[in-house]
Amino acid sequence: MQARMHRAVVTLPTIVTLVLCAGFGVISALIQSLFRALTSGLMPTGALTPNGSTFLPFFFLLPCVMILFIGLVVTILASLARSHTLITLTNRRLIINQGVLSRTTAELLLKQIETVAIRLPWLGRIFGWGTVVVRGTGGGLFALQFLENPEQLYSDLQKIVQSAK
């Protein structure tokens, strides 16, 4: 059996970035309308800029540019992590391959697996991702995060570990 990271690892940073930028856009629009309402009777129309608008609301959109840049970087890194992570379960061992620039490979003999746990956050239960935590007898702890169909890997791993001992 082979398992990969769920596509939620890529979509979650994208959604958070878009929500934050939309929030800054709403704040900017509210401040602009509030500023216009407060200054409409005090200043002539062309006093602020040639077309009568202000640059104040754009000040609140500057953090959005930074958030978009950070969100793009995080999304690219998450996509690379997803495409370069593979978990393989055989009848003798659990093999974990991770890494983009430097590659990490961990192999656990099924006889040496002490405990297997599963974490399913509420979003994970809805969208089908979770974390399987495997602890080896030598103290090695492997948290396999954002796995697609973690219940299947958990149950298969439990069955194979019980039959290997």
mmCIF file of N, CA and C in Angstrom, residues 1-2 11 28 31 36 42 50 55 60-61 64 75 88 97 99 104 106 110 116 122 145:
data_model
loop_
_atom_site.group_PDB
_atom_site.id
_atom_site.type_symbol
_atom_site.label_atom_id
_atom_site.label_comp_id
_atom_site.label_asym_id
_atom_site.label_seq_id
_atom_site.Cartn_x
_atom_site.Cartn_y
_atom_site.Cartn_z
ATOM 1 N N MET A 1 0.834 -1.177 0.000
ATOM 2 C CA MET A 1 0.000 0.000 0.000
ATOM 3 C C MET A 1 0.883 1.246 0.000
ATOM 4 N N GLN A 2 0.483 2.237 -0.776
ATOM 5 C CA GLN A 2 1.188 3.510 -0.794
ATOM 6 C C GLN A 2 0.219 4.620 -0.408
ATOM 7 N N THR A 11 -4.263 23.435 -0.567
ATOM 8 C CA THR A 11 -5.417 24.326 -0.641
ATOM 9 C C THR A 11 -5.628 25.148 0.626
ATOM 10 N N SER A 28 -10.489 48.130 3.859
ATOM 11 C CA SER A 28 -10.114 49.274 3.028
ATOM 12 C C SER A 28 -11.349 49.985 2.484
ATOM 13 N N ILE A 31 -13.105 51.891 5.371
ATOM 14 C CA ILE A 31 -12.373 53.099 5.757
ATOM 15 C C ILE A 31 -12.531 54.181 4.695
ATOM 16 N N ARG A 36 -14.753 59.328 3.358
ATOM 17 C CA ARG A 36 -15.521 60.199 2.452
ATOM 18 C C ARG A 36 -16.705 60.820 3.174
ATOM 19 N N LEU A 42 -16.395 68.949 4.782
ATOM 20 C CA LEU A 42 -15.299 69.778 5.255
ATOM 21 C C LEU A 42 -14.396 70.286 4.144
ATOM 22 N N PRO A 50 -6.475 65.084 -7.570
ATOM 23 C CA PRO A 50 -7.177 65.650 -8.737
ATOM 24 C C PRO A 50 -8.542 65.024 -9.011
ATOM 25 N N PHE A 55 -5.556 58.534 -0.934
ATOM 26 C CA PHE A 55 -4.664 57.381 -0.962
ATOM 27 C C PHE A 55 -4.708 56.606 0.345
ATOM 28 N N PHE A 60 -4.186 50.435 3.572
ATOM 29 C CA PHE A 60 -4.656 49.210 4.201
ATOM 30 C C PHE A 60 -4.578 48.004 3.264
ATOM 31 N N LEU A 61 -4.339 48.234 1.985
ATOM 32 C CA LEU A 61 -4.157 47.128 1.045
ATOM 33 C C LEU A 61 -2.693 46.694 0.940
ATOM 34 N N CYS A 64 -1.917 43.304 2.241
ATOM 35 C CA CYS A 64 -2.432 42.252 1.359
ATOM 36 C C CYS A 64 -1.365 41.802 0.361
ATOM 37 N N THR A 75 2.298 28.116 -0.415
ATOM 38 C CA THR A 75 1.583 27.195 -1.301
ATOM 39 C C THR A 75 2.547 26.415 -2.192
ATOM 40 N N THR A 88 5.171 4.031 2.033
ATOM 41 C CA THR A 88 4.926 2.705 1.475
ATOM 42 C C THR A 88 4.855 1.700 2.612
ATOM 43 N N ASN A 97 9.472 8.201 2.662
ATOM 44 C CA ASN A 97 10.367 9.019 1.832
ATOM 45 C C ASN A 97 9.854 10.449 1.825
ATOM 46 N N GLY A 99 11.202 14.815 1.277
ATOM 47 C CA GLY A 99 12.253 15.781 0.979
ATOM 48 C C GLY A 99 12.273 16.227 -0.453
ATOM 49 N N THR A 104 15.042 12.376 2.818
ATOM 50 C CA THR A 104 15.076 11.591 4.041
ATOM 51 C C THR A 104 14.268 10.322 3.811
ATOM 52 N N ALA A 106 13.161 6.805 5.832
ATOM 53 C CA ALA A 106 13.125 6.064 7.095
ATOM 54 C C ALA A 106 12.431 4.732 6.839
ATOM 55 N N LEU A 110 8.317 -3.895 10.722
ATOM 56 C CA LEU A 110 7.024 -3.985 11.389
ATOM 57 C C LEU A 110 7.137 -4.611 12.777
ATOM 58 N N VAL A 116 0.807 2.665 17.246
ATOM 59 C CA VAL A 116 0.301 3.400 16.096
ATOM 60 C C VAL A 116 -0.909 4.195 16.576
ATOM 61 N N TRP A 122 -11.277 18.030 13.024
ATOM 62 C CA TRP A 122 -12.633 18.081 12.464
ATOM 63 C C TRP A 122 -12.620 18.413 10.979
ATOM 64 N N GLN A 145 1.848 13.397 8.476
ATOM 65 C CA GLN A 145 0.814 14.424 8.492
ATOM 66 C C GLN A 145 0.132 14.591 7.143
#
